[in-house]
Amino acid sequence: MYYEDTDAGGVVYYANYLRYFERARTEFLLTQGIDVAAYHEKGYFFAVVHVDIQYKKPARLGDTIEVTTEVTEITNATISLKHRALKDENLLVESQVKLACIDNKGRPQRLPAEVKKLGK
């Protein structure tokens, strides 16, 4: 962990995990052939509509953590993913995130077929 990620006590600030999970989600989707920026250009936007997060143990200044991402549910217009932050295989933080597919006016729309395939 970097100094900028921590509070005065050298513990990772709780909100930073949301940033880590956002980055991990983008990287995960890229490895699955889903380029969020390219879909953005096509008029598909993925908005976070729900987050459930549990903090188990703190990460500290100098720690190296691993973030994992997996798809847990896909509907016609939403995708849910589980994120886990681990240090040496010990669970630090776990989160369930639901994204809704919306158009450029904020209205729900069906997920692109390629995204729906992630659930299979």
mmCIF file with all atom_site columns, C-alpha atoms in Angstrom:
data_model
loop_
_atom_site.group_PDB
_atom_site.id
_atom_site.type_symbol
_atom_site.label_atom_id
_atom_site.label_alt_id
_atom_site.label_comp_id
_atom_site.label_asym_id
_atom_site.label_entity_id
_atom_site.label_seq_id
_atom_site.pdbx_PDB_ins_code
_atom_site.Cartn_x
_atom_site.Cartn_y
_atom_site.Cartn_z
_atom_site.occupancy
_atom_site.B_iso_or_equiv
_atom_site.pdbx_formal_charge
_atom_site.auth_seq_id
_atom_site.auth_comp_id
_atom_site.auth_asym_id
_atom_site.auth_atom_id
_atom_site.pdbx_PDB_model_num
ATOM 1   C CA . MET A 1 1   ? 0.000   0.000   0.000   1.00 0.00 ? 1   MET A CA 1
ATOM 2   C CA . TYR A 1 2   ? 1.100   3.519   -0.734  1.00 0.00 ? 2   TYR A CA 1
ATOM 3   C CA . TYR A 1 3   ? 1.262   6.352   1.766   1.00 0.00 ? 3   TYR A CA 1
ATOM 4   C CA . GLU A 1 4   ? -1.530  8.156   -0.121  1.00 0.00 ? 4   GLU A CA 1
ATOM 5   C CA . ASP A 1 5   ? -3.836  5.148   0.481   1.00 0.00 ? 5   ASP A CA 1
ATOM 6   C CA . THR A 1 6   ? -3.567  5.246   4.259   1.00 0.00 ? 6   THR A CA 1
ATOM 7   C CA . ASP A 1 7   ? -4.829  7.304   7.141   1.00 0.00 ? 7   ASP A CA 1
ATOM 8   C CA . ALA A 1 8   ? -2.670  8.887   9.860   1.00 0.00 ? 8   ALA A CA 1
ATOM 9   C CA . GLY A 1 9   ? -2.324  5.468   11.529  1.00 0.00 ? 9   GLY A CA 1
ATOM 10  C CA . GLY A 1 10  ? -0.927  3.783   8.441   1.00 0.00 ? 10  GLY A CA 1
ATOM 11  C CA . VAL A 1 11  ? -4.136  1.802   7.801   1.00 0.00 ? 11  VAL A CA 1
ATOM 12  C CA . VAL A 1 12  ? -5.725  1.792   4.348   1.00 0.00 ? 12  VAL A CA 1
ATOM 13  C CA . TYR A 1 13  ? -8.624  4.254   4.323   1.00 0.00 ? 13  TYR A CA 1
ATOM 14  C CA . TYR A 1 14  ? -11.893 2.310   3.981   1.00 0.00 ? 14  TYR A CA 1
ATOM 15  C CA . ALA A 1 15  ? -13.182 4.104   0.857   1.00 0.00 ? 15  ALA A CA 1
ATOM 16  C CA . ASN A 1 16  ? -10.042 3.237   -1.095  1.00 0.00 ? 16  ASN A CA 1
ATOM 17  C CA . TYR A 1 17  ? -11.206 -0.367  -1.358  1.00 0.00 ? 17  TYR A CA 1
ATOM 18  C CA . LEU A 1 18  ? -14.013 0.827   -3.625  1.00 0.00 ? 18  LEU A CA 1
ATOM 19  C CA . ARG A 1 19  ? -11.376 2.301   -5.945  1.00 0.00 ? 19  ARG A CA 1
ATOM 20  C CA . TYR A 1 20  ? -9.366  -0.923  -5.870  1.00 0.00 ? 20  TYR A CA 1
ATOM 21  C CA . PHE A 1 21  ? -12.481 -2.930  -6.685  1.00 0.00 ? 21  PHE A CA 1
ATOM 22  C CA . GLU A 1 22  ? -13.395 -0.561  -9.531  1.00 0.00 ? 22  GLU A CA 1
ATOM 23  C CA . ARG A 1 23  ? -9.948  -1.022  -11.069 1.00 0.00 ? 23  ARG A CA 1
ATOM 24  C CA . ALA A 1 24  ? -10.070 -4.787  -10.592 1.00 0.00 ? 24  ALA A CA 1
ATOM 25  C CA . ARG A 1 25  ? -13.527 -4.923  -12.200 1.00 0.00 ? 25  ARG A CA 1
ATOM 26  C CA . THR A 1 26  ? -12.307 -2.986  -15.238 1.00 0.00 ? 26  THR A CA 1
ATOM 27  C CA . GLU A 1 27  ? -9.246  -5.245  -15.566 1.00 0.00 ? 27  GLU A CA 1
ATOM 28  C CA . PHE A 1 28  ? -11.369 -8.380  -15.116 1.00 0.00 ? 28  PHE A CA 1
ATOM 29  C CA . LEU A 1 29  ? -13.771 -7.266  -17.838 1.00 0.00 ? 29  LEU A CA 1
ATOM 30  C CA . LEU A 1 30  ? -10.852 -6.513  -20.168 1.00 0.00 ? 30  LEU A CA 1
ATOM 31  C CA . THR A 1 31  ? -9.499  -10.040 -19.684 1.00 0.00 ? 31  THR A CA 1
ATOM 32  C CA . GLN A 1 32  ? -12.946 -11.287 -20.694 1.00 0.00 ? 32  GLN A CA 1
ATOM 33  C CA . GLY A 1 33  ? -12.933 -9.178  -23.883 1.00 0.00 ? 33  GLY A CA 1
ATOM 34  C CA . ILE A 1 34  ? -15.185 -6.431  -22.490 1.00 0.00 ? 34  ILE A CA 1
ATOM 35  C CA . ASP A 1 35  ? -13.642 -2.986  -23.002 1.00 0.00 ? 35  ASP A CA 1
ATOM 36  C CA . VAL A 1 36  ? -15.752 -0.617  -20.903 1.00 0.00 ? 36  VAL A CA 1
ATOM 37  C CA . ALA A 1 37  ? -14.506 2.421   -22.849 1.00 0.00 ? 37  ALA A CA 1
ATOM 38  C CA . ALA A 1 38  ? -15.512 0.834   -26.166 1.00 0.00 ? 38  ALA A CA 1
ATOM 39  C CA . TYR A 1 39  ? -18.991 0.051   -24.833 1.00 0.00 ? 39  TYR A CA 1
ATOM 40  C CA . HIS A 1 40  ? -19.224 3.609   -23.560 1.00 0.00 ? 40  HIS A CA 1
ATOM 41  C CA . GLU A 1 41  ? -18.670 4.798   -27.139 1.00 0.00 ? 41  GLU A CA 1
ATOM 42  C CA . LYS A 1 42  ? -21.489 2.460   -28.274 1.00 0.00 ? 42  LYS A CA 1
ATOM 43  C CA . GLY A 1 43  ? -23.910 4.008   -25.756 1.00 0.00 ? 43  GLY A CA 1
ATOM 44  C CA . TYR A 1 44  ? -23.684 1.372   -22.991 1.00 0.00 ? 44  TYR A CA 1
ATOM 45  C CA . PHE A 1 45  ? -22.925 2.682   -19.525 1.00 0.00 ? 45  PHE A CA 1
ATOM 46  C CA . PHE A 1 46  ? -22.462 0.536   -16.420 1.00 0.00 ? 46  PHE A CA 1
ATOM 47  C CA . ALA A 1 47  ? -23.626 2.312   -13.273 1.00 0.00 ? 47  ALA A CA 1
ATOM 48  C CA . VAL A 1 48  ? -23.100 0.970   -9.758  1.00 0.00 ? 48  VAL A CA 1
ATOM 49  C CA . VAL A 1 49  ? -26.543 0.644   -8.198  1.00 0.00 ? 49  VAL A CA 1
ATOM 50  C CA . HIS A 1 50  ? -25.695 -1.335  -5.055  1.00 0.00 ? 50  HIS A CA 1
ATOM 51  C CA . VAL A 1 51  ? -22.634 -2.143  -2.961  1.00 0.00 ? 51  VAL A CA 1
ATOM 52  C CA . ASP A 1 52  ? -22.435 -4.413  0.054   1.00 0.00 ? 52  ASP A CA 1
ATOM 53  C CA . ILE A 1 53  ? -19.007 -4.404  1.678   1.00 0.00 ? 53  ILE A CA 1
ATOM 54  C CA . GLN A 1 54  ? -17.568 -6.129  4.739   1.00 0.00 ? 54  GLN A CA 1
ATOM 55  C CA . TYR A 1 55  ? -14.276 -5.100  6.277   1.00 0.00 ? 55  TYR A CA 1
ATOM 56  C CA . LYS A 1 56  ? -12.616 -8.056  8.006   1.00 0.00 ? 56  LYS A CA 1
ATOM 57  C CA . LYS A 1 57  ? -8.995  -6.992  8.589   1.00 0.00 ? 57  LYS A CA 1
ATOM 58  C CA . PRO A 1 58  ? -7.029  -3.850  7.749   1.00 0.00 ? 58  PRO A CA 1
ATOM 59  C CA . ALA A 1 59  ? -4.337  -3.517  5.118   1.00 0.00 ? 59  ALA A CA 1
ATOM 60  C CA . ARG A 1 60  ? -1.434  -1.356  6.213   1.00 0.00 ? 60  ARG A CA 1
ATOM 61  C CA . LEU A 1 61  ? 1.196   0.880   4.698   1.00 0.00 ? 61  LEU A CA 1
ATOM 62  C CA . GLY A 1 62  ? 3.660   -1.287  2.753   1.00 0.00 ? 62  GLY A CA 1
ATOM 63  C CA . ASP A 1 63  ? 1.310   -4.263  2.356   1.00 0.00 ? 63  ASP A CA 1
ATOM 64  C CA . THR A 1 64  ? 0.766   -5.841  -1.035  1.00 0.00 ? 64  THR A CA 1
ATOM 65  C CA . ILE A 1 65  ? -2.792  -6.998  -1.606  1.00 0.00 ? 65  ILE A CA 1
ATOM 66  C CA . GLU A 1 66  ? -4.452  -9.036  -4.321  1.00 0.00 ? 66  GLU A CA 1
ATOM 67  C CA . VAL A 1 67  ? -7.971  -8.249  -5.522  1.00 0.00 ? 67  VAL A CA 1
ATOM 68  C CA . THR A 1 68  ? -10.084 -10.969 -7.109  1.00 0.00 ? 68  THR A CA 1
ATOM 69  C CA . THR A 1 69  ? -13.269 -10.514 -9.104  1.00 0.00 ? 69  THR A CA 1
ATOM 70  C CA . GLU A 1 70  ? -15.930 -13.003 -10.127 1.00 0.00 ? 70  GLU A CA 1
ATOM 71  C CA . VAL A 1 71  ? -19.366 -12.751 -11.717 1.00 0.00 ? 71  VAL A CA 1
ATOM 72  C CA . THR A 1 72  ? -22.114 -13.913 -9.359  1.00 0.00 ? 72  THR A CA 1
ATOM 73  C CA . GLU A 1 73  ? -25.308 -13.050 -11.271 1.00 0.00 ? 73  GLU A CA 1
ATOM 74  C CA . ILE A 1 74  ? -26.451 -11.647 -14.584 1.00 0.00 ? 74  ILE A CA 1
ATOM 75  C CA . THR A 1 75  ? -29.956 -10.510 -15.476 1.00 0.00 ? 75  THR A CA 1
ATOM 76  C CA . ASN A 1 76  ? -31.214 -8.793  -18.614 1.00 0.00 ? 76  ASN A CA 1
ATOM 77  C CA . ALA A 1 77  ? -29.961 -5.394  -17.453 1.00 0.00 ? 77  ALA A CA 1
ATOM 78  C CA . THR A 1 78  ? -27.639 -6.007  -14.473 1.00 0.00 ? 78  THR A CA 1
ATOM 79  C CA . ILE A 1 79  ? -24.416 -7.759  -13.611 1.00 0.00 ? 79  ILE A CA 1
ATOM 80  C CA . SER A 1 80  ? -23.337 -8.580  -10.055 1.00 0.00 ? 80  SER A CA 1
ATOM 81  C CA . LEU A 1 81  ? -19.756 -9.288  -9.068  1.00 0.00 ? 81  LEU A CA 1
ATOM 82  C CA . LYS A 1 82  ? -17.929 -10.360 -5.937  1.00 0.00 ? 82  LYS A CA 1
ATOM 83  C CA . HIS A 1 83  ? -14.649 -8.660  -5.088  1.00 0.00 ? 83  HIS A CA 1
ATOM 84  C CA . ARG A 1 84  ? -12.196 -9.889  -2.484  1.00 0.00 ? 84  ARG A CA 1
ATOM 85  C CA . ALA A 1 85  ? -9.099  -8.098  -1.199  1.00 0.00 ? 85  ALA A CA 1
ATOM 86  C CA . LEU A 1 86  ? -6.525  -10.539 0.156   1.00 0.00 ? 86  LEU A CA 1
ATOM 87  C CA . LYS A 1 87  ? -3.110  -10.328 1.772   1.00 0.00 ? 87  LYS A CA 1
ATOM 88  C CA . ASP A 1 88  ? -1.176  -13.573 1.743   1.00 0.00 ? 88  ASP A CA 1
ATOM 89  C CA . GLU A 1 89  ? -4.461  -15.412 1.046   1.00 0.00 ? 89  GLU A CA 1
ATOM 90  C CA . ASN A 1 90  ? -6.077  -13.855 4.144   1.00 0.00 ? 90  ASN A CA 1
ATOM 91  C CA . LEU A 1 91  ? -9.389  -12.129 3.469   1.00 0.00 ? 91  LEU A CA 1
ATOM 92  C CA . LEU A 1 92  ? -9.281  -8.420  4.297   1.00 0.00 ? 92  LEU A CA 1
ATOM 93  C CA . VAL A 1 93  ? -12.368 -7.028  2.552   1.00 0.00 ? 93  VAL A CA 1
ATOM 94  C CA . GLU A 1 94  ? -15.205 -8.606  0.596   1.00 0.00 ? 94  GLU A CA 1
ATOM 95  C CA . SER A 1 95  ? -17.786 -6.819  -1.508  1.00 0.00 ? 95  SER A CA 1
ATOM 96  C CA . GLN A 1 96  ? -20.791 -7.592  -3.683  1.00 0.00 ? 96  GLN A CA 1
ATOM 97  C CA . VAL A 1 97  ? -21.408 -4.959  -6.384  1.00 0.00 ? 97  VAL A CA 1
ATOM 98  C CA . LYS A 1 98  ? -24.388 -4.680  -8.749  1.00 0.00 ? 98  LYS A CA 1
ATOM 99  C CA . LEU A 1 99  ? -24.066 -2.707  -11.984 1.00 0.00 ? 99  LEU A CA 1
ATOM 100 C CA . ALA A 1 100 ? -26.985 -1.669  -14.146 1.00 0.00 ? 100 ALA A CA 1
ATOM 101 C CA . CYS A 1 101 ? -26.650 -1.176  -17.872 1.00 0.00 ? 101 CYS A CA 1
ATOM 102 C CA . ILE A 1 102 ? -28.048 2.227   -18.825 1.00 0.00 ? 102 ILE A CA 1
ATOM 103 C CA . ASP A 1 103 ? -28.160 4.425   -21.902 1.00 0.00 ? 103 ASP A CA 1
ATOM 104 C CA . ASN A 1 104 ? -26.786 7.967   -22.176 1.00 0.00 ? 104 ASN A CA 1
ATOM 105 C CA . LYS A 1 105 ? -30.001 9.339   -20.654 1.00 0.00 ? 105 LYS A CA 1
ATOM 106 C CA . GLY A 1 106 ? -29.792 7.106   -17.598 1.00 0.00 ? 106 GLY A CA 1
ATOM 107 C CA . ARG A 1 107 ? -32.523 4.702   -18.679 1.00 0.00 ? 107 ARG A CA 1
ATOM 108 C CA . PRO A 1 108 ? -32.080 0.960   -18.158 1.00 0.00 ? 108 PRO A CA 1
ATOM 109 C CA . GLN A 1 109 ? -31.205 -1.086  -21.221 1.00 0.00 ? 109 GLN A CA 1
ATOM 110 C CA . ARG A 1 110 ? -30.359 -4.710  -21.921 1.00 0.00 ? 110 ARG A CA 1
ATOM 111 C CA . LEU A 1 111 ? -26.805 -5.831  -21.363 1.00 0.00 ? 111 LEU A CA 1
ATOM 112 C CA . PRO A 1 112 ? -24.826 -6.399  -24.556 1.00 0.00 ? 112 PRO A CA 1
ATOM 113 C CA . ALA A 1 113 ? -24.752 -10.085 -25.560 1.00 0.00 ? 113 ALA A CA 1
ATOM 114 C CA . GLU A 1 114 ? -21.016 -10.327 -24.886 1.00 0.00 ? 114 GLU A CA 1
ATOM 115 C CA . VAL A 1 115 ? -21.506 -9.192  -21.303 1.00 0.00 ? 115 VAL A CA 1
ATOM 116 C CA . LYS A 1 116 ? -24.411 -11.591 -20.749 1.00 0.00 ? 116 LYS A CA 1
ATOM 117 C CA . LYS A 1 117 ? -22.118 -14.472 -21.776 1.00 0.00 ? 117 LYS A CA 1
ATOM 118 C CA . LEU A 1 118 ? -19.924 -13.810 -18.723 1.00 0.00 ? 118 LEU A CA 1
ATOM 119 C CA . GLY A 1 119 ? -22.511 -15.551 -16.563 1.00 0.00 ? 119 GLY A CA 1
ATOM 120 C CA . LYS A 1 120 ? -22.174 -18.859 -18.396 1.00 0.00 ? 120 LYS A CA 1
#
